[in-house]
PDB file of C-alpha atoms in Angstrom:
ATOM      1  CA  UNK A   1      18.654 118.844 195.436  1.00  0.00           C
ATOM      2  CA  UNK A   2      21.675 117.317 196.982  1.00  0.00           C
ATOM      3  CA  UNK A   3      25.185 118.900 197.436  1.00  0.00           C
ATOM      4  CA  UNK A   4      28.381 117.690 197.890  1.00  0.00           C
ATOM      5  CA  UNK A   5      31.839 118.039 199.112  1.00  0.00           C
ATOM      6  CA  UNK A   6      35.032 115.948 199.604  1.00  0.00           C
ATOM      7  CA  UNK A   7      36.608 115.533 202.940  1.00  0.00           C
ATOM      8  CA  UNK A   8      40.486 115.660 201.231  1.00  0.00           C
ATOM      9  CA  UNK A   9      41.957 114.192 204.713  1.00  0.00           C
ATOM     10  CA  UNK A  10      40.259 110.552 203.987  1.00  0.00           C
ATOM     11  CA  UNK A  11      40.812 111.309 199.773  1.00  0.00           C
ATOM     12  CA  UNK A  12      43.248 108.935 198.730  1.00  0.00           C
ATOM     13  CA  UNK A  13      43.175 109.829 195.263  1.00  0.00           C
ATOM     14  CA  UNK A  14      41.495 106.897 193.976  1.00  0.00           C
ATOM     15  CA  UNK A  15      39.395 108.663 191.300  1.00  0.00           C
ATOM     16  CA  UNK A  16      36.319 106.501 191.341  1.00  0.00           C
ATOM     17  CA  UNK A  17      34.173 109.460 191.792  1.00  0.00           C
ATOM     18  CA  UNK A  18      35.878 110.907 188.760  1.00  0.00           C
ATOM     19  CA  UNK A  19      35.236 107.755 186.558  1.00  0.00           C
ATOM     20  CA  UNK A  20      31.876 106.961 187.315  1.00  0.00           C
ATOM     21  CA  UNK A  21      30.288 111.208 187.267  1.00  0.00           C
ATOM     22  CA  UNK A  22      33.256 113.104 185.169  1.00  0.00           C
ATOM     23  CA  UNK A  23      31.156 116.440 185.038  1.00  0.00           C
ATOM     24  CA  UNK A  24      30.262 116.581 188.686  1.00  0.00           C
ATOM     25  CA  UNK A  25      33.744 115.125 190.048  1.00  0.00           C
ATOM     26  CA  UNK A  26      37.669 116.410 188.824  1.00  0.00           C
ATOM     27  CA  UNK A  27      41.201 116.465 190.790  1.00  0.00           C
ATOM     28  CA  UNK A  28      41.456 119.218 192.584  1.00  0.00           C
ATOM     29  CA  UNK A  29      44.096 121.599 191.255  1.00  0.00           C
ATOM     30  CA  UNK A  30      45.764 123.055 194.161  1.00  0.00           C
ATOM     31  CA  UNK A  31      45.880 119.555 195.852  1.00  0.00           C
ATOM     32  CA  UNK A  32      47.742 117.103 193.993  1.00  0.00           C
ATOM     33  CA  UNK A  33      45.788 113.332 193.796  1.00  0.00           C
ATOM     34  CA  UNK A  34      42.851 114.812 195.556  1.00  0.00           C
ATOM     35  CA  UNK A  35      39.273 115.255 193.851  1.00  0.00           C
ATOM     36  CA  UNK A  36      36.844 117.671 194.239  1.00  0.00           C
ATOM     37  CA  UNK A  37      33.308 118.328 193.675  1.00  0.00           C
ATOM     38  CA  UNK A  38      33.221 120.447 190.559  1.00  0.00           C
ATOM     39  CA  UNK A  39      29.328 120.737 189.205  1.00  0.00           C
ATOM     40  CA  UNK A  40      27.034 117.914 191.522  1.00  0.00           C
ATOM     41  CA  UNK A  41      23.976 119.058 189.716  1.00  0.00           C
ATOM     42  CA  UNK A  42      25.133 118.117 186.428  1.00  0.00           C
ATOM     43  CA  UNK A  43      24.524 114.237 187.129  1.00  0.00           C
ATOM     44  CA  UNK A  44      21.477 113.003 188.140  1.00  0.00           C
ATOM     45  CA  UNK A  45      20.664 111.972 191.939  1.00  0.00           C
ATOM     46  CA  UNK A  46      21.271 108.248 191.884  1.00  0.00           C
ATOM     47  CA  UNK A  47      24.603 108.932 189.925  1.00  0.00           C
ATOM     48  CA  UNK A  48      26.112 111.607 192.677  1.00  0.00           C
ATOM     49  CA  UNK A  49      25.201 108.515 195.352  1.00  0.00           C
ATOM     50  CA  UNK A  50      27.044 105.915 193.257  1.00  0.00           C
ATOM     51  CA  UNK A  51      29.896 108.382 193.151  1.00  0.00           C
ATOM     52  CA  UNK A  52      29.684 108.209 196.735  1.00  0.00           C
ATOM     53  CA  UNK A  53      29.317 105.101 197.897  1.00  0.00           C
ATOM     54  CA  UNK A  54      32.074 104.217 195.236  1.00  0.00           C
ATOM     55  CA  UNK A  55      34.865 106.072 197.146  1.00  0.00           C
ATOM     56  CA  UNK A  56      36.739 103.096 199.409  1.00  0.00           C
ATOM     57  CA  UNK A  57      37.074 105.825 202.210  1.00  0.00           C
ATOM     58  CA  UNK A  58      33.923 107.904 202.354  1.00  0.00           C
ATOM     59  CA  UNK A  59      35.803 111.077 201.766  1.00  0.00           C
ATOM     60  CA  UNK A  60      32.283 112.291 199.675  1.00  0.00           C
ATOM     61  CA  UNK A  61      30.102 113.743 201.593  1.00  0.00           C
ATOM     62  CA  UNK A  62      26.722 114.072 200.425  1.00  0.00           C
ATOM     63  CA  UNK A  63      24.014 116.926 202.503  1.00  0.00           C
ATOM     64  CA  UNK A  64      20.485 114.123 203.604  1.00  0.00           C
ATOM     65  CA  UNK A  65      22.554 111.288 203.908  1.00  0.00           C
ATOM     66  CA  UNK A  66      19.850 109.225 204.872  1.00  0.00           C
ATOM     67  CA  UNK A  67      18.424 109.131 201.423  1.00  0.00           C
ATOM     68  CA  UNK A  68      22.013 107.256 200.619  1.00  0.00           C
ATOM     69  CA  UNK A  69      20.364 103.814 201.885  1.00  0.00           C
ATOM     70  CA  UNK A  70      21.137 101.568 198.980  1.00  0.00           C
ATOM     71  CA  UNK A  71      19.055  98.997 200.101  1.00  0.00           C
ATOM     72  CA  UNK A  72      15.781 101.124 199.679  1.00  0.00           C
ATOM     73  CA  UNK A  73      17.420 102.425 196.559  1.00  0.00           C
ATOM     74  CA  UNK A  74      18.212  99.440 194.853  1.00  0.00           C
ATOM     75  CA  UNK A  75      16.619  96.637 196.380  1.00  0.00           C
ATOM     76  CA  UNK A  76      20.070  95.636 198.156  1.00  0.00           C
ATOM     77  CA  UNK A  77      20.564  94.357 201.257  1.00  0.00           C
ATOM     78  CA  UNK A  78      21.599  96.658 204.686  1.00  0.00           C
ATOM     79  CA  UNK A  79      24.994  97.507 204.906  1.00  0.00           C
ATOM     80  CA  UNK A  80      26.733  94.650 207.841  1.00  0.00           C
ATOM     81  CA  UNK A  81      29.801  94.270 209.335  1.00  0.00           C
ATOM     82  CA  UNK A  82      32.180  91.774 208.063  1.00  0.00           C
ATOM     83  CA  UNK A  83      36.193  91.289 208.379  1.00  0.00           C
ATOM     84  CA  UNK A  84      37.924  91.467 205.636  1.00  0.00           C
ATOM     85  CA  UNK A  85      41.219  91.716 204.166  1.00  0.00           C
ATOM     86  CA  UNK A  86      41.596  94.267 202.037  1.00  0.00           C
ATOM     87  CA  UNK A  87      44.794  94.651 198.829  1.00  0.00           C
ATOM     88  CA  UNK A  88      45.365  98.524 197.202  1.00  0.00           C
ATOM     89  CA  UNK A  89      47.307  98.585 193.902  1.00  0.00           C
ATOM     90  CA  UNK A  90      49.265 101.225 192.454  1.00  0.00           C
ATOM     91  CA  UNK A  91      51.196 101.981 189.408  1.00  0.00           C
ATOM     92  CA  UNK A  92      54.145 103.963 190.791  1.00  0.00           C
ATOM     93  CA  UNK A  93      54.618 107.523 188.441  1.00  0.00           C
ATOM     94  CA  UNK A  94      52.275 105.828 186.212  1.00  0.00           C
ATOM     95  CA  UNK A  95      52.191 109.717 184.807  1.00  0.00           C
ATOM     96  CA  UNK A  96      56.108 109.618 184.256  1.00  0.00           C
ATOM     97  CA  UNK A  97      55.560 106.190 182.180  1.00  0.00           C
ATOM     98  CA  UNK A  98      52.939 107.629 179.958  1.00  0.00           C
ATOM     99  CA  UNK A  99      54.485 110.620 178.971  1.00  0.00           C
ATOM    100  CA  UNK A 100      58.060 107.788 178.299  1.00  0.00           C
ATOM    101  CA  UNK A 101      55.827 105.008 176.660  1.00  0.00           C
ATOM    102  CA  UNK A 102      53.435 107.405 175.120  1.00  0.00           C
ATOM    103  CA  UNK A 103      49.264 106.883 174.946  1.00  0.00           C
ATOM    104  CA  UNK A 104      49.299 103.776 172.838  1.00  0.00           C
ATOM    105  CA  UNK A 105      52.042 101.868 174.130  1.00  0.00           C
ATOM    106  CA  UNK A 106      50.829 102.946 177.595  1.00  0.00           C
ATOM    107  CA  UNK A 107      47.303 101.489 176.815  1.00  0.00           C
ATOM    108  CA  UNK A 108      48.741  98.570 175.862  1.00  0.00           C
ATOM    109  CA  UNK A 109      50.923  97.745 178.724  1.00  0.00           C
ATOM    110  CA  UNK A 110      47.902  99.005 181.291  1.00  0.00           C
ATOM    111  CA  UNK A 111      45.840  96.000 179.544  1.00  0.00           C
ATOM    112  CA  UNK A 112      48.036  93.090 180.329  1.00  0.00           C
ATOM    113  CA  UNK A 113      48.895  94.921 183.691  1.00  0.00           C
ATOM    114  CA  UNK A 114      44.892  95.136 184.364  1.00  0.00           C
ATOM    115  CA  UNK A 115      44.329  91.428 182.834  1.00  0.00           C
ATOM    116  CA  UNK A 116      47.083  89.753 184.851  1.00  0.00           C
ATOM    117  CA  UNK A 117      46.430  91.338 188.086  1.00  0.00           C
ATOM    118  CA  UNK A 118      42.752  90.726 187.543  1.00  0.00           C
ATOM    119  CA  UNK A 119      43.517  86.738 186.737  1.00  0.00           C
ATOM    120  CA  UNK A 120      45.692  86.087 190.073  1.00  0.00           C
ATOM    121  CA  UNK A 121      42.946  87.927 192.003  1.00  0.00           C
ATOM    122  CA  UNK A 122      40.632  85.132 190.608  1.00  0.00           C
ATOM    123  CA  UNK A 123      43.276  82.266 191.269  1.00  0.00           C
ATOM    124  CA  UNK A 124      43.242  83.247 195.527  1.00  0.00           C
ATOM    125  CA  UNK A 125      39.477  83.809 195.525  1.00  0.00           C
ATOM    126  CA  UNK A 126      40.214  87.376 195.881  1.00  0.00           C
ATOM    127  CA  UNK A 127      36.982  90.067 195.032  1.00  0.00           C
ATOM    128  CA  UNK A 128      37.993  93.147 193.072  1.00  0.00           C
ATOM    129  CA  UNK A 129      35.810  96.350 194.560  1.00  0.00           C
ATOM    130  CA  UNK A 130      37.066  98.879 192.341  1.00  0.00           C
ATOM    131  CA  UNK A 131      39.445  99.857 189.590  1.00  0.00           C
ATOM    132  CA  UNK A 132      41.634 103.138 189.855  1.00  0.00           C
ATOM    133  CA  UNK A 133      42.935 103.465 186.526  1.00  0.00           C
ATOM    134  CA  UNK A 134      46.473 102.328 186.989  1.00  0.00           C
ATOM    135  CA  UNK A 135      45.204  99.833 190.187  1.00  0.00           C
ATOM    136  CA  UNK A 136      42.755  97.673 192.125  1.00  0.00           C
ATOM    137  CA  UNK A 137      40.911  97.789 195.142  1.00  0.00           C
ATOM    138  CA  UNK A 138      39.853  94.097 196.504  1.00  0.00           C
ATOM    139  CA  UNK A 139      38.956  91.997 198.939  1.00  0.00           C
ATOM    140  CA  UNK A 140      40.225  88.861 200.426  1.00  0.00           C
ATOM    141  CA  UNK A 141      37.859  86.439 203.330  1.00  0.00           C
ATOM    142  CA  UNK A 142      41.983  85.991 204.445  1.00  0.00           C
ATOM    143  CA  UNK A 143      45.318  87.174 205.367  1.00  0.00           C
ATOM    144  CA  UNK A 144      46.947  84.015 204.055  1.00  0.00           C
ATOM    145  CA  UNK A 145      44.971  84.363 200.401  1.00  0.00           C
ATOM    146  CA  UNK A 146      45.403  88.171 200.136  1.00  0.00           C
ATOM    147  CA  UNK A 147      49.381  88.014 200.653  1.00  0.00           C
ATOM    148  CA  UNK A 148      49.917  84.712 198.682  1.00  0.00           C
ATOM    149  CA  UNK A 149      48.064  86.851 195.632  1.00  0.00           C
ATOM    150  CA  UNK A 150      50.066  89.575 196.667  1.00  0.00           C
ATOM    151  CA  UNK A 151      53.123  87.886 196.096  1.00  0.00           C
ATOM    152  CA  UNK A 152      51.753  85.948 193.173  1.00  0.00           C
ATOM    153  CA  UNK A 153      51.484  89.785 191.340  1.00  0.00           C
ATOM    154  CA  UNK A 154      55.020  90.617 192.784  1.00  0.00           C
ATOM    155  CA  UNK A 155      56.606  87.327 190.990  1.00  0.00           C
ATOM    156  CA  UNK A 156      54.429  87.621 187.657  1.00  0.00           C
ATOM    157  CA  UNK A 157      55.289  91.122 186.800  1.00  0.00           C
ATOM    158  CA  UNK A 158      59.165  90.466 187.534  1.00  0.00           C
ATOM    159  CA  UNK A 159      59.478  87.123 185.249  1.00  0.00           C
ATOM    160  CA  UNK A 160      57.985  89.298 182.909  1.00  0.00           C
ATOM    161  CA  UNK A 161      60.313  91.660 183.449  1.00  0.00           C
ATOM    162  CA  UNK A 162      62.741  89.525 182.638  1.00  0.00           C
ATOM    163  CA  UNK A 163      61.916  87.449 179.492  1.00  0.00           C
ATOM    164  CA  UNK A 164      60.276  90.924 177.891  1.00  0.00           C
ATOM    165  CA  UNK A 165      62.204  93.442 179.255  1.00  0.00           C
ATOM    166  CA  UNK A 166      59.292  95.614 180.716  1.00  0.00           C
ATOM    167  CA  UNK A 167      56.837  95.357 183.235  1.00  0.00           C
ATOM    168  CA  UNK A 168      55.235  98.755 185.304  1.00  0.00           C
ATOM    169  CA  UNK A 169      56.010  98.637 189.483  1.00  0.00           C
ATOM    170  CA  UNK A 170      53.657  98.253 191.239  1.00  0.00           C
ATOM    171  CA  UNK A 171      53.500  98.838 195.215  1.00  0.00           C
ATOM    172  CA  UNK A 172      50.893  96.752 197.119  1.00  0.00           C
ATOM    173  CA  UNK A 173      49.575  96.837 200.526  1.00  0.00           C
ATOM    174  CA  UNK A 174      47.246  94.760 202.639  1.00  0.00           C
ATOM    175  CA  UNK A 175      45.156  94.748 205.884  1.00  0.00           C
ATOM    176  CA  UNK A 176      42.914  93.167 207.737  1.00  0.00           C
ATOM    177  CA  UNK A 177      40.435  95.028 209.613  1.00  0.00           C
ATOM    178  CA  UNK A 178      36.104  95.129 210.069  1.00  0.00           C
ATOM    179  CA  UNK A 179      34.131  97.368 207.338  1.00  0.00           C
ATOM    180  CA  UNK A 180      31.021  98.286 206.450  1.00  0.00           C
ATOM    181  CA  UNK A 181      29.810  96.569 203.615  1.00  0.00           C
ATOM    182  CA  UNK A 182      26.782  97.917 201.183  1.00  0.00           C
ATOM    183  CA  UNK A 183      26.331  95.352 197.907  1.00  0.00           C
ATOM    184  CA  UNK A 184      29.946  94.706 196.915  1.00  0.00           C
ATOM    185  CA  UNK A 185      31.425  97.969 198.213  1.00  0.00           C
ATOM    186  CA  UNK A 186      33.582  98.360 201.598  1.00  0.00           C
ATOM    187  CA  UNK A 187      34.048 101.318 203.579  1.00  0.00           C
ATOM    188  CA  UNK A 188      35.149 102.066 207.204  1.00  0.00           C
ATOM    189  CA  UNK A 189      38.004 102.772 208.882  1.00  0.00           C
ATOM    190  CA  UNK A 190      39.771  99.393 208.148  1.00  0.00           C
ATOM    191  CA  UNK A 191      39.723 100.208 204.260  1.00  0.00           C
ATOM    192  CA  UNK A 192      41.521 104.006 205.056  1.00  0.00           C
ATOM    193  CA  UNK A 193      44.493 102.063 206.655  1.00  0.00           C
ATOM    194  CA  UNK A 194      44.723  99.774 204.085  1.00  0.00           C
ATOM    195  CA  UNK A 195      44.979 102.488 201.181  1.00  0.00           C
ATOM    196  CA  UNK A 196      47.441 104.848 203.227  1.00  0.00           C
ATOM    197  CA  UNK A 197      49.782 101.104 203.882  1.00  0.00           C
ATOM    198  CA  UNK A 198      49.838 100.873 199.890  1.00  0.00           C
ATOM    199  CA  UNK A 199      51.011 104.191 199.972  1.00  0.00           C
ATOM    200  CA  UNK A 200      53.727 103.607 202.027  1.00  0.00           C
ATOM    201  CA  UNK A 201      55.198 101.008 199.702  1.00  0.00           C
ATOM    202  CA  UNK A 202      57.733 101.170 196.762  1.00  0.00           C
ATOM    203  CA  UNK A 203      57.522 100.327 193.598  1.00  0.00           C
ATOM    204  CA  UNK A 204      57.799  96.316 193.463  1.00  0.00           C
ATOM    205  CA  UNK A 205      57.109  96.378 197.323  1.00  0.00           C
ATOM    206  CA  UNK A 206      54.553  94.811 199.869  1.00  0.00           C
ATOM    207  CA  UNK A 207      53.781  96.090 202.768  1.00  0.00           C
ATOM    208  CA  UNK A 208      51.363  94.742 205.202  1.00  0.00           C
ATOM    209  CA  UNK A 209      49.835  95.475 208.764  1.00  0.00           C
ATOM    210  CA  UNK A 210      52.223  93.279 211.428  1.00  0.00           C
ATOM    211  CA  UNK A 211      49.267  91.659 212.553  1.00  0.00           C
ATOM    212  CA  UNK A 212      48.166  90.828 208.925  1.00  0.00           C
ATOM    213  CA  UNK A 213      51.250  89.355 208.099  1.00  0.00           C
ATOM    214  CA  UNK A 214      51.578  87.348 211.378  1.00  0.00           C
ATOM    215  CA  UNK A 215      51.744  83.424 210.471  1.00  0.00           C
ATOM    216  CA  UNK A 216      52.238  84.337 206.395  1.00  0.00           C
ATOM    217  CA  UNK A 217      54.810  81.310 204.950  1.00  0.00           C
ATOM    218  CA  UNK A 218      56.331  84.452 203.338  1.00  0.00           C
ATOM    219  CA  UNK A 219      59.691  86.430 205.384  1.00  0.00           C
ATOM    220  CA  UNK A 220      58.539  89.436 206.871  1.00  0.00           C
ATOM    221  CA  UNK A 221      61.120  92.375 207.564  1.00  0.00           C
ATOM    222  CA  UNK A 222      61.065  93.974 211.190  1.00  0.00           C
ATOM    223  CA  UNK A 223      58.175  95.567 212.465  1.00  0.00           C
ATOM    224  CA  UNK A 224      58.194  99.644 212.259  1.00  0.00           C
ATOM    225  CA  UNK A 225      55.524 101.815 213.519  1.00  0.00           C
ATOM    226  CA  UNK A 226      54.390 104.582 210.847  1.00  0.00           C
ATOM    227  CA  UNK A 227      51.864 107.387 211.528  1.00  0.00           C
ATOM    228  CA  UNK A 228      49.068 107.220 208.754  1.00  0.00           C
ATOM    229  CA  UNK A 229      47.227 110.851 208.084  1.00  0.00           C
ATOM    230  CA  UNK A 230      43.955 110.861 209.478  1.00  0.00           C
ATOM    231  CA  UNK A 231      44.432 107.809 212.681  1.00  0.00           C
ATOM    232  CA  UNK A 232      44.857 108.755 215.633  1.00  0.00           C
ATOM    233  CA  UNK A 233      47.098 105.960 216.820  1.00  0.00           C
ATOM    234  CA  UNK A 234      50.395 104.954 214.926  1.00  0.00           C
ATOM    235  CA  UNK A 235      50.613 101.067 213.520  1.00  0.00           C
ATOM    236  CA  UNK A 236      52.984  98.739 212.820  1.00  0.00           C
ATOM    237  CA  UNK A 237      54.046  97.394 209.688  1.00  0.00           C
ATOM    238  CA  UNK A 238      56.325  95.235 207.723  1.00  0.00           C
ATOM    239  CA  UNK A 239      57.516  94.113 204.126  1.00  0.00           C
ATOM    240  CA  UNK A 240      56.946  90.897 202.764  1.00  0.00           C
ATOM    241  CA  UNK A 241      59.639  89.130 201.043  1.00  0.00           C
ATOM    242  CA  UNK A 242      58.086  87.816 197.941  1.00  0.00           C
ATOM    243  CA  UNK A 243      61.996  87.041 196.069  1.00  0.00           C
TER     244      UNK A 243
END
């Protein structure tokens, strides 16, 4: 039998666990955005794993981790080291727009939201990891594709905006760094900074890693060094000018 916990420094709230094992996974109620194991042995094995390995900052812990080798499991390659560039999305107080929209109109406007998004990934050769619910998770081979999509979303969701009166904000952030890659999933590190920079931005904003920015064709504000929860060392970031 396996058991489970969540480590809710490195939960960012991204809820794959939830979505893919609903009965073994829920938020956690005195911690607001962070899940929590609720029932583990009401999923099967190789589902609790998939949970797992699904969470972009290996905040699930699972007891005989060595039986979490996906390529014995599934015939998949080992996990390698690549560099990557890595894009979180967010809905800002998505909650506050379903309870103003309501569930259908809110359905509605989360499909062309998820549709558009997931079309200008696709135009900058960008690979989406996971979906969030009300955002993405993907990765870029380059700083120059991942902030020219990130801009790309920025520009699309105000002309929309403006011709139909409504589109949801959305903050963005992006980072380069060296993962751990298993199949088409990324962990490591790198992909904690890059969910804690989205996190930093406003709706309608991008924020980036200074070095990740460095060279963009895009303005960049001034550099300003922000402490992320759970690194050690503070890093520098700045806003991209996407207007």
């Amino acid at each position: 039998m396996l058991r489970a916990r969540v480590d809710r420094h490195r939960c960012v709230g991204a809820g794959n666990c939830i979505t893919l094992a609903p009965t073994a996974f829920d938020w956690h109620e005195g911690d607001f955005a962070k899940a929590d194991v609720i029932d583990a042995t009401s999923v099967e094995e190789d589902l609790l794993r998939e949970a797992a390995l699904s969470c972009p900052t290996q905040a699930i812990e699972i007891d005989e981790v060595e039986e979490l080798l996906p390529w014995q499991l599934r015939g998949r390659t080992a996990p390698r080291r690549v560099e990557k560039t890595f894009m979180f999305t967010d809905i800002v107080q998505s909650t506050n727009l379903v309870e103003a929209l309501g569930d259908e109109a809110w359905q509605a406007v989360l499909r062309w939201h998820d549709e558009t998004l997931r079309s200008l990934f696709g135009a900058h050769k960008g690979e989406e990891v996971a979906a969030t619910g009300d955002g993405f998770f993907v990765g870029f081979d380059s700083p120059e594709e991942a902030i020219a999509c990130a801009v790309a979303i920025q520009r699309r969701l105000a002309e929309h905006r403006q011709t139909q009166g409504f589109s949801p904000p959305v903050r963005i952030g992006v980072h380069a760094a060296g993962a751990t890659q298993v199949g088409r999933n990324f962990t490591g590190k790198g992909v904690h900074e890059a969910a804690r920079i989205a996190a930093l931005a406003e709706g309608a904003e991008i924020v980036a890693s200074r070095d990740t920015g460095a060279g963009s064709r895009f303005p960049l504000s001034e550099p300003r060094e922000v402490s992320i929860r759970g690194i050690s060392e503070p890093i520098e970031v700045v806003s991209v000018d996407w207007r």
